Coordinates of C-alpha atoms in Angstrom, one line a residue:
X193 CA 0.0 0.0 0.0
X194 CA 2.7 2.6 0.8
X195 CA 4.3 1.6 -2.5
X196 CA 1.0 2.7 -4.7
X197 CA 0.7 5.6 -2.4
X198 CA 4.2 6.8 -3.1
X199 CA 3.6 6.0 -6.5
X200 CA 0.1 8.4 -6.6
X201 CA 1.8 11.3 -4.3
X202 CA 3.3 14.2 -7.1
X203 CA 6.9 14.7 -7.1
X204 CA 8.5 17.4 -5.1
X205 CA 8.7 19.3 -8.3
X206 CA 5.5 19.2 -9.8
X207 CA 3.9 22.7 -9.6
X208 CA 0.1 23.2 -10.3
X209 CA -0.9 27.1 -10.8
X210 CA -5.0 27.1 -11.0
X211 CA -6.1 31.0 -10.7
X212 CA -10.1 31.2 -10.6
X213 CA -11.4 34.6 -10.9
X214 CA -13.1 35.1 -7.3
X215 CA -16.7 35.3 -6.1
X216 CA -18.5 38.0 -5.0
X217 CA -18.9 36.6 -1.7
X218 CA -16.8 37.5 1.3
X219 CA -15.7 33.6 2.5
X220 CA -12.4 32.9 4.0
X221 CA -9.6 32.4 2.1
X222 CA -7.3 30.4 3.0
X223 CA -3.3 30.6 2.7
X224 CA -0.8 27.9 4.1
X225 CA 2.8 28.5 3.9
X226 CA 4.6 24.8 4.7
X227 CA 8.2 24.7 5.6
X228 CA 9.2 21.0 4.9
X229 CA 12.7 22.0 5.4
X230 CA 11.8 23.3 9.2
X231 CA 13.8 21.1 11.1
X232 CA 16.6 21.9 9.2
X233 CA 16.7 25.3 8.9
X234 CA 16.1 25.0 12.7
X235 CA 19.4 24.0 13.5
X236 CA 20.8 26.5 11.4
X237 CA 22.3 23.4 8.7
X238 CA 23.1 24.3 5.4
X239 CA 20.1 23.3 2.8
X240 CA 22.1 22.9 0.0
X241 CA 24.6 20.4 1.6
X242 CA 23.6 16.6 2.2
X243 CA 21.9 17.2 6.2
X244 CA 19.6 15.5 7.5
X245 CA 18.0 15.5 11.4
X246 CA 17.2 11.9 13.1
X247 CA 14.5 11.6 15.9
X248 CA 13.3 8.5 17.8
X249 CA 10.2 7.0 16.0
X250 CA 8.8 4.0 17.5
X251 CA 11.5 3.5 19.9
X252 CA 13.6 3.8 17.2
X253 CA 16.2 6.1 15.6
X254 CA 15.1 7.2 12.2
X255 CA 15.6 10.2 9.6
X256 CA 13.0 12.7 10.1
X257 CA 13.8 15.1 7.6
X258 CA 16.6 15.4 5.1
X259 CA 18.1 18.0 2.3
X260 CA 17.2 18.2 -1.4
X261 CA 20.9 16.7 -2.0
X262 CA 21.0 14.0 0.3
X263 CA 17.2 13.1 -1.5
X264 CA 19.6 12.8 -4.9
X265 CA 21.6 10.3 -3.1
X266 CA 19.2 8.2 -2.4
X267 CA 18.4 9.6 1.1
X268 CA 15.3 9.4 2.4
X269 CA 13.0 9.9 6.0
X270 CA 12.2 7.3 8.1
X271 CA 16.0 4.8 7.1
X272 CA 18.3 4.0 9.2
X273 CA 21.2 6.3 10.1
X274 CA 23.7 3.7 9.1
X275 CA 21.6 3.3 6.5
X276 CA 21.3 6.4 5.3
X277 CA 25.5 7.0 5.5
X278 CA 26.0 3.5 3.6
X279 CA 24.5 5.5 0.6
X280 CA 25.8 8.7 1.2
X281 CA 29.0 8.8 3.3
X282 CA 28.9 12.6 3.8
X283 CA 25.7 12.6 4.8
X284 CA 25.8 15.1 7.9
X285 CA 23.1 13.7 10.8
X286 CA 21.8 16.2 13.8
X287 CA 19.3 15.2 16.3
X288 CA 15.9 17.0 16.0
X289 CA 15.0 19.9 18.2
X290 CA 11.1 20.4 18.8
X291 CA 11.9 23.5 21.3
X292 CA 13.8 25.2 18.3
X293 CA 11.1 24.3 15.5
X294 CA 8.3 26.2 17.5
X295 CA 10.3 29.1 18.2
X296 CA 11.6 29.6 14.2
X297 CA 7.3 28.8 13.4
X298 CA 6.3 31.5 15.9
X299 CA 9.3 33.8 14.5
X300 CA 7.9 33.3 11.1
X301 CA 4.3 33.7 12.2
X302 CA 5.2 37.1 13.6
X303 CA 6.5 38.2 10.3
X304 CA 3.2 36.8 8.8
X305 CA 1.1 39.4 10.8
X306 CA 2.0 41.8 8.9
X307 CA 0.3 40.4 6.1
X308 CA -2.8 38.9 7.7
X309 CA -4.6 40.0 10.7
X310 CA -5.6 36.1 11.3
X311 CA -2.5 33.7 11.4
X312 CA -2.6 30.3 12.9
X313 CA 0.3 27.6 14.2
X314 CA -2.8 24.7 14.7
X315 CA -1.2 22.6 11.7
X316 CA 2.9 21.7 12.2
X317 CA 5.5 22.9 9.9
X318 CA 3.0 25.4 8.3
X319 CA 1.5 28.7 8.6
X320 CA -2.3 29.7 8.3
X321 CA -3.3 33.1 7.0
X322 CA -6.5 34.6 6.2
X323 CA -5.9 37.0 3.3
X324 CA -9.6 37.5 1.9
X325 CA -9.4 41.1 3.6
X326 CA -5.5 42.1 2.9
X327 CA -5.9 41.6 -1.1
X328 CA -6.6 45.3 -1.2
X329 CA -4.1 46.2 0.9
X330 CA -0.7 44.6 -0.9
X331 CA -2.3 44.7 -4.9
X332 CA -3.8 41.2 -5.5
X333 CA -3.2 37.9 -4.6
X334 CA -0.1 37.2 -6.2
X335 CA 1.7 39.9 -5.2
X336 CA 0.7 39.1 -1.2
X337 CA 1.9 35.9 -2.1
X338 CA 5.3 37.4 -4.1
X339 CA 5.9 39.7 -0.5
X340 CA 5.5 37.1 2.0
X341 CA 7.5 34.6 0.5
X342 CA 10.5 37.0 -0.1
X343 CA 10.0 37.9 4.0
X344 CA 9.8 34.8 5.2
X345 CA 13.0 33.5 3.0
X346 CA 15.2 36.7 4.7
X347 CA 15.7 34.3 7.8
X348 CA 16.5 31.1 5.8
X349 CA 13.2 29.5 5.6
X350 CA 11.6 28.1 1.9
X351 CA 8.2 28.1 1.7
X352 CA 5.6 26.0 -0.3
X353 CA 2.6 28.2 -0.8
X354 CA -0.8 27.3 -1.4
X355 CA -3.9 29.1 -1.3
X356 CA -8.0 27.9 -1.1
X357 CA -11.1 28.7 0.5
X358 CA -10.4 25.6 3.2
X359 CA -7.3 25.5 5.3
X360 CA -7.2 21.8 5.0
X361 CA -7.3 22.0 1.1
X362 CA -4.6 24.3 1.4
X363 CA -2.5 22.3 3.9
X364 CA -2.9 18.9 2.1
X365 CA -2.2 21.1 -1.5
X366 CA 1.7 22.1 0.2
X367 CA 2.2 18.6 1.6
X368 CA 2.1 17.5 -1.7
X369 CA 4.5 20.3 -3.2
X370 CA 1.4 21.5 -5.1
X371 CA 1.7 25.7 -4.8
X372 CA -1.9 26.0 -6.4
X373 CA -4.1 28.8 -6.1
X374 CA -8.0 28.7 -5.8
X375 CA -10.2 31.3 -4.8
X376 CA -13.6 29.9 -5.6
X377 CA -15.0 27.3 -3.4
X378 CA -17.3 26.0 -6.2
X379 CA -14.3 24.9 -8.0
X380 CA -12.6 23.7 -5.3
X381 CA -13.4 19.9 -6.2
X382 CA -12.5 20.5 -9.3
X383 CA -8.5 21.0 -8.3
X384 CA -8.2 18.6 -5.7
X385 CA -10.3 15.8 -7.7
X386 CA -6.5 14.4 -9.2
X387 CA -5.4 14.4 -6.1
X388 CA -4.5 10.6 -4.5
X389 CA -6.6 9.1 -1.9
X390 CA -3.3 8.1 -0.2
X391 CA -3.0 11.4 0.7
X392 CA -5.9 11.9 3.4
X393 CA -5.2 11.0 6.7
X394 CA -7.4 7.8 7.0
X395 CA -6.7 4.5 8.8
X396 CA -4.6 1.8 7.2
X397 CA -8.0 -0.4 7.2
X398 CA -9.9 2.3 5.5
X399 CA -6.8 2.9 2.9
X400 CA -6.9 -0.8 2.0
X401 CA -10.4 -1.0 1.4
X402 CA -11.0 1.5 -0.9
X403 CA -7.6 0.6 -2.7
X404 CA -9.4 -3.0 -3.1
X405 CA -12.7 -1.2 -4.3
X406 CA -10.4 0.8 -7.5
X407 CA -10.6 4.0 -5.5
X408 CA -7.4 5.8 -6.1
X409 CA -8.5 9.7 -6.7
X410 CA -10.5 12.1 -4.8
X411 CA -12.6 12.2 -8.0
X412 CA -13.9 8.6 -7.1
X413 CA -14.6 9.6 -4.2
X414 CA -16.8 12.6 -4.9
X415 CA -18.3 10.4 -7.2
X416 CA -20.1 8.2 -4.7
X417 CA -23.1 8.3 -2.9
X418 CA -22.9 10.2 0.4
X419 CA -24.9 7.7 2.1
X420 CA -22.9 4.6 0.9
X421 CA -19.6 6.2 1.6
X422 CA -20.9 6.4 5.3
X423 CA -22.3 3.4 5.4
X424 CA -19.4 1.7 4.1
X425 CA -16.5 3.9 5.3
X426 CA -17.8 5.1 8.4
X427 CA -18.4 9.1 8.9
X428 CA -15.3 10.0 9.7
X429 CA -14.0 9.9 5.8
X430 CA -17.4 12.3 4.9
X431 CA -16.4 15.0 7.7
X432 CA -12.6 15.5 6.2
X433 CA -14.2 15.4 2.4
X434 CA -16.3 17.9 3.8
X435 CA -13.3 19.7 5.2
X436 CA -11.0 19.7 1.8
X437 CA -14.0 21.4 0.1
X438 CA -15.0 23.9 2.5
X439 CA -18.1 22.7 3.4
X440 CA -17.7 22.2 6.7
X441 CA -16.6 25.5 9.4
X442 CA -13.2 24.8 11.1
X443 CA -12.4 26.5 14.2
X444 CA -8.7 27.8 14.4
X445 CA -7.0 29.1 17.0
X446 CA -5.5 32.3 16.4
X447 CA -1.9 33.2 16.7
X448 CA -1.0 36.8 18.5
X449 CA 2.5 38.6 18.7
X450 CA 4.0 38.7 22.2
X451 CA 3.5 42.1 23.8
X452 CA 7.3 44.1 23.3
X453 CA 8.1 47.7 24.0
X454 CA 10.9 49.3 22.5
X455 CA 11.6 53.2 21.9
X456 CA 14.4 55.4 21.8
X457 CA 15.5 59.0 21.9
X458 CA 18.3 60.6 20.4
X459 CA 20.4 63.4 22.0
X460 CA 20.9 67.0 20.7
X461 CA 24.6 66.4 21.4
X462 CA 27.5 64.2 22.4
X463 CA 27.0 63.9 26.5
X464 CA 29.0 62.8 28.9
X465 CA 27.4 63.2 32.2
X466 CA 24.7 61.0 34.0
X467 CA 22.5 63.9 34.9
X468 CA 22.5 65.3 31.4
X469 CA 21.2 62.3 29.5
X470 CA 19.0 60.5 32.0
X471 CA 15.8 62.9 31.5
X472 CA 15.8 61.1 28.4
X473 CA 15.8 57.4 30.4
X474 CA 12.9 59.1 32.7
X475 CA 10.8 59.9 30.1
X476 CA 11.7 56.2 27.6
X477 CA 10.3 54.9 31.6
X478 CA 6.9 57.0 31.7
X479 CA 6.3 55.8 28.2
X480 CA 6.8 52.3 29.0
X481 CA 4.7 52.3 32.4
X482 CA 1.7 53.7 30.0
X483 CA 2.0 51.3 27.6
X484 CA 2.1 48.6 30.7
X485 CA -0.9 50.4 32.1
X486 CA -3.0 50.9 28.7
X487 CA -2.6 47.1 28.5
X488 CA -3.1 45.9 32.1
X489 CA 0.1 44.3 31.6
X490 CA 3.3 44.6 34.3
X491 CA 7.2 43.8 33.3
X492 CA 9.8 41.4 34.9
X493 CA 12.4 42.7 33.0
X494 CA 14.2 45.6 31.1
X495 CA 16.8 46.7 28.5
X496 CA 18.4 49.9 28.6
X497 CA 21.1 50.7 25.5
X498 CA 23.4 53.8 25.5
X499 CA 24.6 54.2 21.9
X500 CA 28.3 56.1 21.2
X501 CA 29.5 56.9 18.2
X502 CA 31.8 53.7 16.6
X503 CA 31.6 52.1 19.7
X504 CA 29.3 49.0 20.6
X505 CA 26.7 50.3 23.0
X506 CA 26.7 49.9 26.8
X507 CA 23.7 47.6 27.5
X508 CA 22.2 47.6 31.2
X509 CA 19.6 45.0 32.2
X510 CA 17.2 44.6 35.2
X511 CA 15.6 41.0 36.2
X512 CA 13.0 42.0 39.0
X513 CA 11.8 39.3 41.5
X514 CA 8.2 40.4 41.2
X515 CA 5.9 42.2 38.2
X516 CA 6.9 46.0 38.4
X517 CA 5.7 49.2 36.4
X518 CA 7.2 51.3 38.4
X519 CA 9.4 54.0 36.6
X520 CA 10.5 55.7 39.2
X521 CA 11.6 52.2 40.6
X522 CA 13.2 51.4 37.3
X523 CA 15.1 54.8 37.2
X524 CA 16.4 54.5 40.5
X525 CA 18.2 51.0 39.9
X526 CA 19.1 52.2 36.7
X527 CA 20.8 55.3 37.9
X528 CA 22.7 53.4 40.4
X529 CA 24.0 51.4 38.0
X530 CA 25.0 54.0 35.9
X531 CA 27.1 55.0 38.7
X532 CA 29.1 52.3 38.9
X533 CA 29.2 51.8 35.0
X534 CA 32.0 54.0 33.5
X535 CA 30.5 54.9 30.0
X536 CA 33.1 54.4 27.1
X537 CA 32.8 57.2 25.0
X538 CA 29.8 60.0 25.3
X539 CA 25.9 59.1 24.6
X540 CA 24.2 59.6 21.3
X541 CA 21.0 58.4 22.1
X542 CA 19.5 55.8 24.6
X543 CA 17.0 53.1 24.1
X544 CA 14.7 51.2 26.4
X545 CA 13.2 48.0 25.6
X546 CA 11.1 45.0 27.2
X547 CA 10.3 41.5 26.1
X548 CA 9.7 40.2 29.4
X549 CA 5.3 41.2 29.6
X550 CA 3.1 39.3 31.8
X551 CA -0.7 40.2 32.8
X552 CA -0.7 42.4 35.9
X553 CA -2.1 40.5 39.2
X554 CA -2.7 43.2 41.8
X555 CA -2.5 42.3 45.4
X556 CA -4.8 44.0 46.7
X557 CA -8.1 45.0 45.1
X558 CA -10.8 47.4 46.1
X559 CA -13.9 48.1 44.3
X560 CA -14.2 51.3 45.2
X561 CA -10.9 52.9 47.4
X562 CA -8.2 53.6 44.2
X563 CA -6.0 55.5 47.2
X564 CA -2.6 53.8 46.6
X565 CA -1.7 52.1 50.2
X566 CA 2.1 51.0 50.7
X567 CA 2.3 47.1 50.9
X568 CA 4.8 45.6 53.0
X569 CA 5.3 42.9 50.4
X570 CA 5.9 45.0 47.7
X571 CA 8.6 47.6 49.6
X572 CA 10.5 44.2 50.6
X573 CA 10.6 43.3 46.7
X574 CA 11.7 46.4 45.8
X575 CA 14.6 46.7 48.1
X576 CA 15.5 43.3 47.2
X577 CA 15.6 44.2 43.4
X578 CA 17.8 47.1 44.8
X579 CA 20.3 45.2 46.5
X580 CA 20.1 42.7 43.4
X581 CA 21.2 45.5 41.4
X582 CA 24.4 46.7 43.4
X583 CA 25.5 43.4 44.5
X584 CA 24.8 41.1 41.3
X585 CA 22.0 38.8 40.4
X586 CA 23.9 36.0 42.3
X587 CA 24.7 37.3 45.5
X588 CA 21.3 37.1 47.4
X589 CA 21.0 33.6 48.7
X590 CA 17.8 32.2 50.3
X591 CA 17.2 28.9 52.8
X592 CA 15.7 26.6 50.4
X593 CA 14.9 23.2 49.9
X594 CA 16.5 20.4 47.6
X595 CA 15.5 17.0 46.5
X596 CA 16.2 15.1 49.5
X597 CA 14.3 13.0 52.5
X598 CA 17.0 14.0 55.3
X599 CA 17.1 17.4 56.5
X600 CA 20.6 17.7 56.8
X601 CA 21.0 17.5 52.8
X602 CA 17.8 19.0 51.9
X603 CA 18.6 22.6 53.6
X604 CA 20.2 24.7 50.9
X605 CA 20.4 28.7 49.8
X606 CA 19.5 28.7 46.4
X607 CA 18.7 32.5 44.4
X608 CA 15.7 33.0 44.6
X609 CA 12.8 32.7 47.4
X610 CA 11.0 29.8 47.4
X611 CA 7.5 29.3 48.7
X612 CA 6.3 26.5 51.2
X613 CA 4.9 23.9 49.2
X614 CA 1.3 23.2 51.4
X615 CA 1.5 20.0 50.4
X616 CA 4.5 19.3 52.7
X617 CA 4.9 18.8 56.3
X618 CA 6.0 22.0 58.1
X619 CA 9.7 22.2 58.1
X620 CA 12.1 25.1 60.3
X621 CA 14.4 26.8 58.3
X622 CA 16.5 27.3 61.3
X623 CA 18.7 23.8 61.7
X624 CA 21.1 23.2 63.9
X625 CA 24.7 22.6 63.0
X626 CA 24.9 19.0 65.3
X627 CA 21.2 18.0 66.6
X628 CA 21.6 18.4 70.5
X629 CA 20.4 15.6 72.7
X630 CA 17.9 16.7 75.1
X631 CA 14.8 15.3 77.4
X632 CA 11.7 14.9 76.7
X633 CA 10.4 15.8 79.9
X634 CA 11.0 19.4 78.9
X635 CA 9.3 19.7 75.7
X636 CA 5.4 19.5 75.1
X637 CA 4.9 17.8 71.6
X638 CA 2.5 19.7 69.4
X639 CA 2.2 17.3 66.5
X640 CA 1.8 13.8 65.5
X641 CA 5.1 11.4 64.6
X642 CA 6.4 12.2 61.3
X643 CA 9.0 9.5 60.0
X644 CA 11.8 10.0 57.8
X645 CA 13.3 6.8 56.5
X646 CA 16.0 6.7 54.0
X647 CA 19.4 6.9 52.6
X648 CA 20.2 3.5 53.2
X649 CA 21.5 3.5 49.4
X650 CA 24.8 5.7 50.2
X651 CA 25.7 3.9 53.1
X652 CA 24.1 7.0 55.2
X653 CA 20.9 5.3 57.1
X654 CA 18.7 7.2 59.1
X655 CA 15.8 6.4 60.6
X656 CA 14.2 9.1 63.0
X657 CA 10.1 9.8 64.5
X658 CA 10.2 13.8 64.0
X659 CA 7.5 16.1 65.9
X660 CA 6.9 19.5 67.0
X661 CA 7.4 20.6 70.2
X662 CA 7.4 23.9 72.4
X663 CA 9.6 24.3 75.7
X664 CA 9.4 26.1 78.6
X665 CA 10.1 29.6 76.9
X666 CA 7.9 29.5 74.4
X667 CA 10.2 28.4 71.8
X668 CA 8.7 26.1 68.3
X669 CA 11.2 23.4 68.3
X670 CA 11.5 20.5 65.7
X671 CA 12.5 17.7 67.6
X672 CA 12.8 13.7 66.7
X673 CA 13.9 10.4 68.0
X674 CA 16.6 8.4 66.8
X675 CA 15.2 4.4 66.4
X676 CA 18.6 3.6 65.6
X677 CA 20.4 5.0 68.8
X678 CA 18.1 3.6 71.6
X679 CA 15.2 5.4 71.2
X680 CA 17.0 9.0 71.7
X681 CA 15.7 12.9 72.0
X682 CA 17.2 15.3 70.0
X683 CA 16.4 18.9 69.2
X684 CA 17.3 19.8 65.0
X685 CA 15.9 23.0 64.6
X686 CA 13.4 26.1 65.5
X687 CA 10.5 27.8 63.8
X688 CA 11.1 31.5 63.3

């Protein structure tokens, strides 16, 4: 079966070009950019040398994609590596990298938007536009199509273009190196009728069964009875005919550009001094903490650039713990930086930008008070972004927790804050440096036995019954017995 379906599939270079002079009606149409070189151009390998990129299918290692010129060698996806090599010894083989396939589609889908208000990422490798409403706009359909291939290519990407009133026509159309162009629905059937039957994605069962009854084109399909097909084939095989002729609605989920700020101002003159060019930072700040505002958004980053004339600029950056859009916050870190910062030559113009957006989460929220009150939480995050900013990102440490059962390993200061995980027993983050014995007599326990069994792999056993107690003064205590020195007290740490 995969032998007559190889056999009915057009060659890579076949190229179909069917123009129908539109309708009058304002339907979707649909156009899909596919990238079958993707996973290539992902790892930044060089299309016109034999490359190719492996990934595990079915537990087993197998070419996923490969090069025009390893295809001329006899190359193709889904051999064998040593396979593969055996027929083409310079054949040069990369693992595949999902994480860096989704980032280059969502790079290419924000160059798309400027072409189409509607773009898409539902089907892989390709790129969904809506264009009925942009034909206007760029001067007809070919010459949208003429522009956004020529930007897409500018970061090393080759597109197969195809355009219909249904996004599956159009996807199915690039998968099969057809760049056709249809704009009528009505004639729709009539450009994918040649078409093999191999090409849908059916079930193996279903394939071989219509394969037995002579049906190889979507023509013979479209041919039969609607009833009998469902019947016979089940409905499953109606619902994507329907689909490929746009007979059927498809919901897609639409694809939006991250939220990014970025201006600049340029100075009147060469300056040299802090307090002379930072009005200029204040005011890139107030813009930014309007645009924040405008969208309900906060930041957890910035960028700040000093440019000099041939010199590289002097890039400043800030990582706050918490959501800020607080310019006079962001000024006063930024100043102190600039302090210790000893500029290279004087400042042409500064820049301010911000990549790092997320949705603003107050607090504290009152329906009907809008008087600013000062929040404990939030001075404490701001002084710790201050002393994050003199000292260097590293230098705060934090008690923590690691992966670990006994308490002695599983204390650590890590970067950042962590919060208590509720789903843990309370733990001190006050330990002792040696646990010191003590009586029980003295302590009233406050909590049922918790046991801590383990490291018996590392030849480091412990087996202990912790609680927590409270002594004479007052003091929370975390305080266990040892079942493996005679049933022993010991006090390991205190509760702040």
């Amino acid at each position: 079966m995969a032998a007559t379906a190889r056999a009915l599939s057009p060659t890579p270079t076949d190229r179909v070009d069917t123009f129908v002079k539109p309708n009058a009606a304002n339907s979707p149409l649909w156009l899909c950019a596919y990238f079958p070189d993707l996973a290539l151009a992902a790892l930044h390998l060089d299309l016109n040398q034999a490359v190719a990129c492996s990934a595990l299918i079915k537990g087993q290692t197998r070419l996923y994609t490969v090069s025009e010129s390893a295809q001329q060698a006899g190359v193709e996806p889904g051999m064998a590596p040593a396979a593969a090599l055996a027929l083409c010894p310079g054949l040069s083989i990369r693992n595949r990298d999902p994480l860096a396939e989704r980032q280059a589609l969502q790079q290419l889908a924000e160059i798309a938007l400027d072409f189409s208000p509607w773009v898409s990422l539902d089907q892989p490798d390709c790129l969904l536009l809506e264009i009925r409403s942009c034909l206007t706009l760029f001067g007809g359909i070919e010459r949208l199509q003429d522009k956004l291939r020529t930007a897409l290519q500018t970061i090393r990407h080759r597109p197969l273009i195809a355009i219909s009133p249904s996004p599956t026509a159009s996807v199915l159309l690039t998968r099969l190196s057809l760049e056709t162009i249809v704009t009528d629905r009505q004639a729709l059937r009539s450009a994918l009728g040649p078409l093999p039957v191999a090409a849908l994605e059916l079930d193996d069962k279903i394939l071989h069964r219509l394969f037995r009854t002579g049906i190889r084109q979507l023509t013979d399909l479209w041919r039969l009875p609607r009833d009998g097909l469902a019947k016979r084939y089940g409905a499953v095989l109606l619902q994507q005919l329907d689909r490929l002729a746009g007979q059927q609605t498809q919901i897609l989920q639409a694809f939006h550009r991250p939220p990014r700020f970025q201006a600049s101002r340029e100075m009147p003159i060469e300056l040299e001094r802090i307090e002379h060019f930072f009005p200029a930072i204040e005011q890139l700040a107030g813009e930014f903490a309007a645009f924040l505002k405008n969208r309900d958004a906060t930041t957890l980053g910035i960028s700040l650039q000093l440019h000099h004339y041939d010199r590289p600029a002097t890039r400043l950056t800030l990582d706050f713990r918490a959501g800020s859009r607080a310019p006079k916050h962001w000024c006063g870190l930024l100043y102190e930086k600039l302090e210790r910062s000893p500029l290279p030559a004087p400042v042409l113009a500064v820049s301010l930008q911000s990549d790092a957006i997320a949705p603003f989460q107050p607090e504290r929220f009152s329906l009907f008070d809008d008087s600013e009150q000062p929040n404990s939480e939030t001075e404490w995050q701001a002084v710790l972004d201050q002393l994050q900013a003199r000292l260097g990102h590293h230098a705060l440490k934090f008690p923590g927790t690691q992966a670990d059962h006994r308490p002695e390993r599983a204390m650590a200061n890590t970067p950042s804050l962590l919060n208590a995980n509720p789903g843990l027993p309370l733990r001190p983050l006050w330990l002792l440096p040696n646990p010191d014995p003590l009586r029980l007599g003295d302590i009233c326990l406050l909590s049922a036995a918790e046991r801590i069994e383990s490291g018996w792999w590392d030849d480091q056993p412990m087996r202990r019954d912790y609680y927590i107690g409270k002594d004479a003064r007052g003091r929370k205590l975390w305080v266990y017995r040892d079942l493996n020195a005679k049933q022993q007290w010991f006090l390991h740490g205190l509760f702040g």
